[in-house]
């Protein structure tokens, strides 16, 4: 027989499967209502199929959806067939009738199931009737119809099939829309767009069956009898595939049915999937949360709308619980439009019609809908823009991120509102109208089915109408925001601004000011109490303790006033990159991107090149993009890794732009994307993933061996510049242009241009000070000035990859704005971290800082420069003083020569360690008012400031003091994601370095209050000082967690009794400050647990990092030691990482900071235990009144130190506190506890 390679029914397009996403039992709480199968097989045509489905009945296979007997039989068969012992069991559950329930405690991150491949059904599975399988494969039947036929074949054999137990456990008739009749679809889903998709799916399945019947079944009726292979059985088998088929990424994307695993139900709160585990040789999934015995274990079916869930699985989530919900909005071109023909032609040229549907989500609508709306409402005088609008509506303008027409925005939004209202009316009519039930004679079972279907339809309509209501609200809100933006910016040029500045509602500001006023009153009353209730000098111990506590509270009050600067006047920025594109697309400035690395051991080369690749793939003209990697270690391995990245980029960048990949770090992308997205060609996707895996293997192989392949060494001349004497601290300058963006032959691959890529390792000599990161950045500024000299510079740390390909365009909205852009020196993005887990044990406060602190600094006229994720104006970074007369030339291109060899030689001369001798690079200079009028620009300070551990912060402050402003931009889609330290030691060392830098700035003549006097606003000076005085918090905090506890142990009262009126201000200040902090944390997206953990870290930092930094800074000011730079490790031990995910604090080694923390913990534990015992034994409960606040303080310190006690006494892992730390801490705490409090001891 001649084989046919033609595809089956052309309309049949099975929806793409998320890899390993289970399609298990629907979450219906009702039984299946299978009807008796007619004796005569059903034959229908594709065209009439939906209408004729009313005659369809149930199949003789499978079971009722709630059957546990068949499930138990399945479990026994699986175990007998090789399924390992399970920690899960099938039970009747609240969600989904049947489900898998935990038998034992299951931790987050555990692998479960381990189904062997022999128990998995794929397109390659062996047929019980080999002749049928051979015939289907000879006819080149695709996987889906092949597996559907396979299921029917095996089911028809009943007990003689090895899959009989599995098929018996499958539902006989689920409630997915594939099983609804046409009358039911028309009656219950008349308002929902999912009705048309259901009809199309049924039609496609029947069309596929007809193709198989005509090409194969009818010609081999002896093998494919019609009583078995008919439309009814095909609807059943396709329904099983739609709801249960999964794709396994590690098995080359193969689709499969996985018995046992497909008993798992769906929850929107989990994100986990199936895959083949090579180590165990089984199909597994990894839990992303913990489960208790008896608790149902869930998996995600993928990010699907409620309509899609009903279509394939037969259930609708509760209203408001599906974060991925959406509804299609149908919009149409008005035939009465004067330009109807011209608009229609523009739509047709771009594959669109007069009526189109666009998905509305809870989070908003797509830009394509807005483009279509612009086209609909555009007047005849904008006919030249019709094509541009149609292109945007068809999503073909991949090179442009978006566009806008302010003059049409109100009309376009009104058009969307009108469309929403007409759709809402349909839903309301259905929900408030009659039941619309099809008139058929039904029995009790059919009546129950009808009630269930009506309830499903009602739930879906309510969910979809909710999204339409939300769209209405957002459209109205958008109009108002546009009005605020237009009113808040000067538009004297007649052009809409490129960015908007928004402030919170006045009522919220007034409420906070009122709250701050009451808190200030409480602080003043505490000060008054301390002053008026000073104990007699005869009570020496109490007098000295009281005096110290008064000083501590005086400092805390002063510091709280400083913190008002980062709460008082926040502003929020919105950029309009669509306007930037329309206005400046052909005149966009060049951008130089600096990536810095300093140690290939602490910063692995693969981490570095993932960041480099992410910034190379920005959605920006590549000929205007230049990437520079500074390798301060002078490592030949880093150069090799960058060379490999440059080769990989030739494939990765076109792939990113073709499929709009996000994020564009390949490591991050493939870690998050387990299967090809809908728009991506699976073959290309898997090929790119394999190419990236090969890249990782090659780079890691060289890292491990330390040897560069000879073929590569001979190809890149940069490799010959290393010699055996070169070390990380002593090596020559090396500059290598790996991709020259100016040479089209080498920088254009298959029509896709590539950005310039440059490797730089500045010269280092042992006798020369290299100034750490600041010296590296200054060398990059000089080297880039002869290669590209772009007016915009962006620098990013090597561990912080670009998460948003549109970040450059967003930043340029601030620089290029016609009215305010000329004032701006730099745009700072926030730092965000991808490895911070839920309920982070270290309480990383980054959300509160990003959402509250930084917008307030921006409100005072200038955000700090934090050394990464920052876009600079080159001239401002190089020392130019702000002048209203200065106009930036954004289109300038200064390149000394077109010959790369000469460029590299020139650049190397600028990267030598002696170049800066007798220059102003990095040194402190006079303030702008003292600069003579005839002083040339070249004579001003250049580049990043030297001599401070926080070179970035002091550089930003000096730029602001030269008259420039800065902007903080925190978009919804994070611009950069990095790696936060996940051990306590790393965090404390990092904060110690930051605190030393801030304190050095605050105590020098570059203090914000001195340098910034009359140059920046007082609020901004205070904002800088919040961090600047971190170190000074250490002494009062250390005093507050030791002396009151020791006095409690000895019965010395330092606070008012509970019955005293003076108790109120103490209680109010503590409760109000804590409550305010908790509310702020919750508003910023943290949990209460994370807030509590943040309070613990607040204490740990103050008594360790801040204390030691204050001591070290004092030693440096006295000339005893010099400034240093400690690099934070970007790699973490795997076991330590697992402990971090489990919420265990990592200690591990001896440290002076750990000794301090453990000493305070032991001291307070002893004081609490013996202090309470003393009071109860000698005075009873009445004696607690005068000591109540001290007891509460002691309890809080003990509670907050629970992880310390756990690490000292309970834990046995390598992350526990070493015994030496415990011993030293005990030896310090014990004398303090038994220290007498008589006059001689306390009279110092």
mmCIF file of C-alpha atoms in Angstrom, residues 684-865:
data_model
loop_
_atom_site.group_PDB
_atom_site.id
_atom_site.type_symbol
_atom_site.label_atom_id
_atom_site.label_comp_id
_atom_site.label_asym_id
_atom_site.label_seq_id
_atom_site.Cartn_x
_atom_site.Cartn_y
_atom_site.Cartn_z
ATOM 1 C CA UNK A 684 14.212 26.134 16.679
ATOM 2 C CA UNK A 685 13.526 26.387 20.417
ATOM 3 C CA UNK A 686 14.985 22.993 21.272
ATOM 4 C CA UNK A 687 17.934 23.589 18.929
ATOM 5 C CA UNK A 688 18.687 26.881 20.703
ATOM 6 C CA UNK A 689 18.387 25.228 24.100
ATOM 7 C CA UNK A 690 20.816 22.513 23.024
ATOM 8 C CA UNK A 691 23.197 25.146 21.659
ATOM 9 C CA UNK A 692 23.117 26.923 25.020
ATOM 10 C CA UNK A 693 23.794 23.660 26.830
ATOM 11 C CA UNK A 694 26.813 23.082 24.574
ATOM 12 C CA UNK A 695 28.027 26.597 25.398
ATOM 13 C CA UNK A 696 27.799 25.843 29.126
ATOM 14 C CA UNK A 697 29.662 22.552 28.693
ATOM 15 C CA UNK A 698 32.488 24.140 26.682
ATOM 16 C CA UNK A 699 32.994 27.035 29.076
ATOM 17 C CA UNK A 700 32.822 24.892 32.202
ATOM 18 C CA UNK A 701 35.243 22.422 30.653
ATOM 19 C CA UNK A 702 37.808 25.185 30.146
ATOM 20 C CA UNK A 703 37.129 26.543 33.647
ATOM 21 C CA UNK A 704 37.827 23.121 35.139
ATOM 22 C CA UNK A 705 40.887 22.358 32.997
ATOM 23 C CA UNK A 706 42.319 25.868 32.799
ATOM 24 C CA UNK A 707 43.365 25.233 29.175
ATOM 25 C CA UNK A 708 42.136 27.139 26.122
ATOM 26 C CA UNK A 709 41.573 25.037 22.966
ATOM 27 C CA UNK A 710 44.432 25.607 20.536
ATOM 28 C CA UNK A 711 42.067 26.349 17.650
ATOM 29 C CA UNK A 712 40.535 29.233 19.607
ATOM 30 C CA UNK A 713 43.898 30.498 20.851
ATOM 31 C CA UNK A 714 45.161 30.910 17.313
ATOM 32 C CA UNK A 715 41.965 32.636 16.175
ATOM 33 C CA UNK A 716 41.900 35.446 18.782
ATOM 34 C CA UNK A 717 45.123 37.433 19.123
ATOM 35 C CA UNK A 718 44.137 38.574 22.628
ATOM 36 C CA UNK A 719 45.146 35.163 23.966
ATOM 37 C CA UNK A 720 48.814 35.613 23.017
ATOM 38 C CA UNK A 721 49.096 38.655 25.309
ATOM 39 C CA UNK A 722 49.092 36.472 28.426
ATOM 40 C CA UNK A 723 52.307 35.074 29.788
ATOM 41 C CA UNK A 724 53.229 32.756 32.619
ATOM 42 C CA UNK A 725 54.028 35.652 34.948
ATOM 43 C CA UNK A 726 50.591 37.264 34.681
ATOM 44 C CA UNK A 727 48.442 37.117 37.836
ATOM 45 C CA UNK A 728 45.150 38.599 38.929
ATOM 46 C CA UNK A 729 47.010 41.487 40.577
ATOM 47 C CA UNK A 730 49.889 41.909 38.119
ATOM 48 C CA UNK A 731 49.192 41.813 34.370
ATOM 49 C CA UNK A 732 49.357 44.059 31.276
ATOM 50 C CA UNK A 733 46.513 45.987 29.674
ATOM 51 C CA UNK A 734 44.510 43.996 27.115
ATOM 52 C CA UNK A 735 41.793 45.328 24.816
ATOM 53 C CA UNK A 736 40.161 42.979 22.299
ATOM 54 C CA UNK A 737 37.292 43.920 19.964
ATOM 55 C CA UNK A 738 35.434 40.624 19.510
ATOM 56 C CA UNK A 739 32.572 42.027 17.419
ATOM 57 C CA UNK A 740 33.010 45.285 15.538
ATOM 58 C CA UNK A 741 29.546 46.722 15.005
ATOM 59 C CA UNK A 742 30.906 49.104 12.360
ATOM 60 C CA UNK A 743 31.979 46.251 10.095
ATOM 61 C CA UNK A 744 28.822 45.022 8.476
ATOM 62 C CA UNK A 745 30.428 41.856 7.149
ATOM 63 C CA UNK A 746 31.284 40.552 10.587
ATOM 64 C CA UNK A 747 28.434 42.138 12.522
ATOM 65 C CA UNK A 748 25.491 41.121 10.325
ATOM 66 C CA UNK A 749 24.353 37.489 10.503
ATOM 67 C CA UNK A 750 21.488 36.441 8.205
ATOM 68 C CA UNK A 751 20.319 40.022 8.020
ATOM 69 C CA UNK A 752 20.521 40.584 11.794
ATOM 70 C CA UNK A 753 23.016 43.181 12.943
ATOM 71 C CA UNK A 754 25.087 42.595 16.069
ATOM 72 C CA UNK A 755 26.275 45.152 18.620
ATOM 73 C CA UNK A 756 29.938 45.929 19.229
ATOM 74 C CA UNK A 757 31.517 43.689 21.870
ATOM 75 C CA UNK A 758 34.809 44.620 23.576
ATOM 76 C CA UNK A 759 36.909 42.839 26.202
ATOM 77 C CA UNK A 760 39.081 45.021 28.436
ATOM 78 C CA UNK A 761 41.494 44.099 31.190
ATOM 79 C CA UNK A 762 43.245 47.183 32.519
ATOM 80 C CA UNK A 763 46.870 46.995 33.519
ATOM 81 C CA UNK A 764 47.617 46.141 37.130
ATOM 82 C CA UNK A 765 50.971 46.353 38.913
ATOM 83 C CA UNK A 766 51.720 45.517 42.515
ATOM 84 C CA UNK A 767 53.245 48.941 43.197
ATOM 85 C CA UNK A 768 50.227 50.843 41.807
ATOM 86 C CA UNK A 769 46.876 51.396 43.508
ATOM 87 C CA UNK A 770 44.136 50.144 41.192
ATOM 88 C CA UNK A 771 41.147 51.722 43.076
ATOM 89 C CA UNK A 772 38.965 48.616 42.785
ATOM 90 C CA UNK A 773 35.665 48.985 40.857
ATOM 91 C CA UNK A 774 36.000 52.763 40.549
ATOM 92 C CA UNK A 775 39.297 52.362 38.685
ATOM 93 C CA UNK A 776 37.724 49.772 36.411
ATOM 94 C CA UNK A 777 34.812 52.046 35.518
ATOM 95 C CA UNK A 778 37.116 54.991 34.791
ATOM 96 C CA UNK A 779 39.233 52.819 32.504
ATOM 97 C CA UNK A 780 36.061 51.750 30.683
ATOM 98 C CA UNK A 781 35.019 55.379 30.253
ATOM 99 C CA UNK A 782 38.355 56.190 28.608
ATOM 100 C CA UNK A 783 38.541 53.057 26.452
ATOM 101 C CA UNK A 784 34.981 53.506 25.199
ATOM 102 C CA UNK A 785 35.684 57.151 24.342
ATOM 103 C CA UNK A 786 37.948 56.118 21.443
ATOM 104 C CA UNK A 787 35.841 53.184 20.231
ATOM 105 C CA UNK A 788 32.253 54.408 20.439
ATOM 106 C CA UNK A 789 32.026 57.455 22.733
ATOM 107 C CA UNK A 790 28.262 57.111 23.129
ATOM 108 C CA UNK A 791 26.516 59.943 25.000
ATOM 109 C CA UNK A 792 24.736 57.429 27.250
ATOM 110 C CA UNK A 793 26.582 54.986 29.520
ATOM 111 C CA UNK A 794 24.912 52.155 31.390
ATOM 112 C CA UNK A 795 26.767 50.036 33.928
ATOM 113 C CA UNK A 796 25.597 46.787 35.446
ATOM 114 C CA UNK A 797 27.169 44.239 37.773
ATOM 115 C CA UNK A 798 28.096 40.917 36.218
ATOM 116 C CA UNK A 799 25.519 39.034 38.299
ATOM 117 C CA UNK A 800 22.578 41.314 37.445
ATOM 118 C CA UNK A 801 21.157 40.421 34.049
ATOM 119 C CA UNK A 802 18.707 42.481 32.020
ATOM 120 C CA UNK A 803 15.167 41.273 32.648
ATOM 121 C CA UNK A 804 13.442 43.779 30.343
ATOM 122 C CA UNK A 805 14.572 44.261 26.754
ATOM 123 C CA UNK A 806 12.924 47.690 26.655
ATOM 124 C CA UNK A 807 14.898 49.207 29.546
ATOM 125 C CA UNK A 808 17.101 51.365 27.297
ATOM 126 C CA UNK A 809 14.124 52.990 25.604
ATOM 127 C CA UNK A 810 12.465 53.575 28.982
ATOM 128 C CA UNK A 811 15.585 55.303 30.328
ATOM 129 C CA UNK A 812 15.974 57.441 27.206
ATOM 130 C CA UNK A 813 12.475 58.842 27.765
ATOM 131 C CA UNK A 814 13.943 60.778 30.695
ATOM 132 C CA UNK A 815 17.079 61.993 28.919
ATOM 133 C CA UNK A 816 15.381 63.004 25.655
ATOM 134 C CA UNK A 817 12.303 64.715 27.072
ATOM 135 C CA UNK A 818 12.246 68.184 25.508
ATOM 136 C CA UNK A 819 11.226 70.053 28.668
ATOM 137 C CA UNK A 820 12.942 68.281 31.566
ATOM 138 C CA UNK A 821 15.463 65.908 30.022
ATOM 139 C CA UNK A 822 18.350 68.381 29.899
ATOM 140 C CA UNK A 823 18.440 68.488 33.743
ATOM 141 C CA UNK A 824 18.911 64.741 34.231
ATOM 142 C CA UNK A 825 22.357 63.200 34.775
ATOM 143 C CA UNK A 826 21.438 59.602 35.511
ATOM 144 C CA UNK A 827 18.448 57.239 35.705
ATOM 145 C CA UNK A 828 18.711 54.613 38.421
ATOM 146 C CA UNK A 829 16.782 51.326 38.239
ATOM 147 C CA UNK A 830 16.139 49.419 41.488
ATOM 148 C CA UNK A 831 17.992 46.296 42.479
ATOM 149 C CA UNK A 832 15.857 43.155 42.479
ATOM 150 C CA UNK A 833 16.830 39.574 43.141
ATOM 151 C CA UNK A 834 15.514 36.373 41.607
ATOM 152 C CA UNK A 835 16.896 33.914 44.152
ATOM 153 C CA UNK A 836 15.073 35.327 47.201
ATOM 154 C CA UNK A 837 12.608 32.692 48.390
ATOM 155 C CA UNK A 838 9.162 33.137 49.898
ATOM 156 C CA UNK A 839 9.374 34.069 53.608
ATOM 157 C CA UNK A 840 13.092 34.762 53.223
ATOM 158 C CA UNK A 841 14.839 33.962 56.493
ATOM 159 C CA UNK A 842 17.045 37.027 56.004
ATOM 160 C CA UNK A 843 14.037 39.321 55.578
ATOM 161 C CA UNK A 844 15.470 41.111 52.563
ATOM 162 C CA UNK A 845 13.735 44.539 52.760
ATOM 163 C CA UNK A 846 14.257 45.293 49.075
ATOM 164 C CA UNK A 847 10.541 45.708 48.345
ATOM 165 C CA UNK A 848 10.060 48.389 50.995
ATOM 166 C CA UNK A 849 13.229 50.162 49.907
ATOM 167 C CA UNK A 850 12.238 50.080 46.236
ATOM 168 C CA UNK A 851 8.607 51.038 46.722
ATOM 169 C CA UNK A 852 8.940 53.661 49.484
ATOM 170 C CA UNK A 853 12.477 54.855 50.260
ATOM 171 C CA UNK A 854 13.723 55.470 46.732
ATOM 172 C CA UNK A 855 10.601 57.262 45.395
ATOM 173 C CA UNK A 856 10.905 59.655 48.340
ATOM 174 C CA UNK A 857 14.554 60.400 47.513
ATOM 175 C CA UNK A 858 13.438 61.017 43.938
ATOM 176 C CA UNK A 859 10.809 63.392 45.294
ATOM 177 C CA UNK A 860 13.530 65.499 46.883
ATOM 178 C CA UNK A 861 15.243 65.921 43.516
ATOM 179 C CA UNK A 862 17.734 63.109 43.259
ATOM 180 C CA UNK A 863 18.029 59.366 43.573
ATOM 181 C CA UNK A 864 21.301 57.847 44.802
ATOM 182 C CA UNK A 865 23.612 56.137 42.320
#
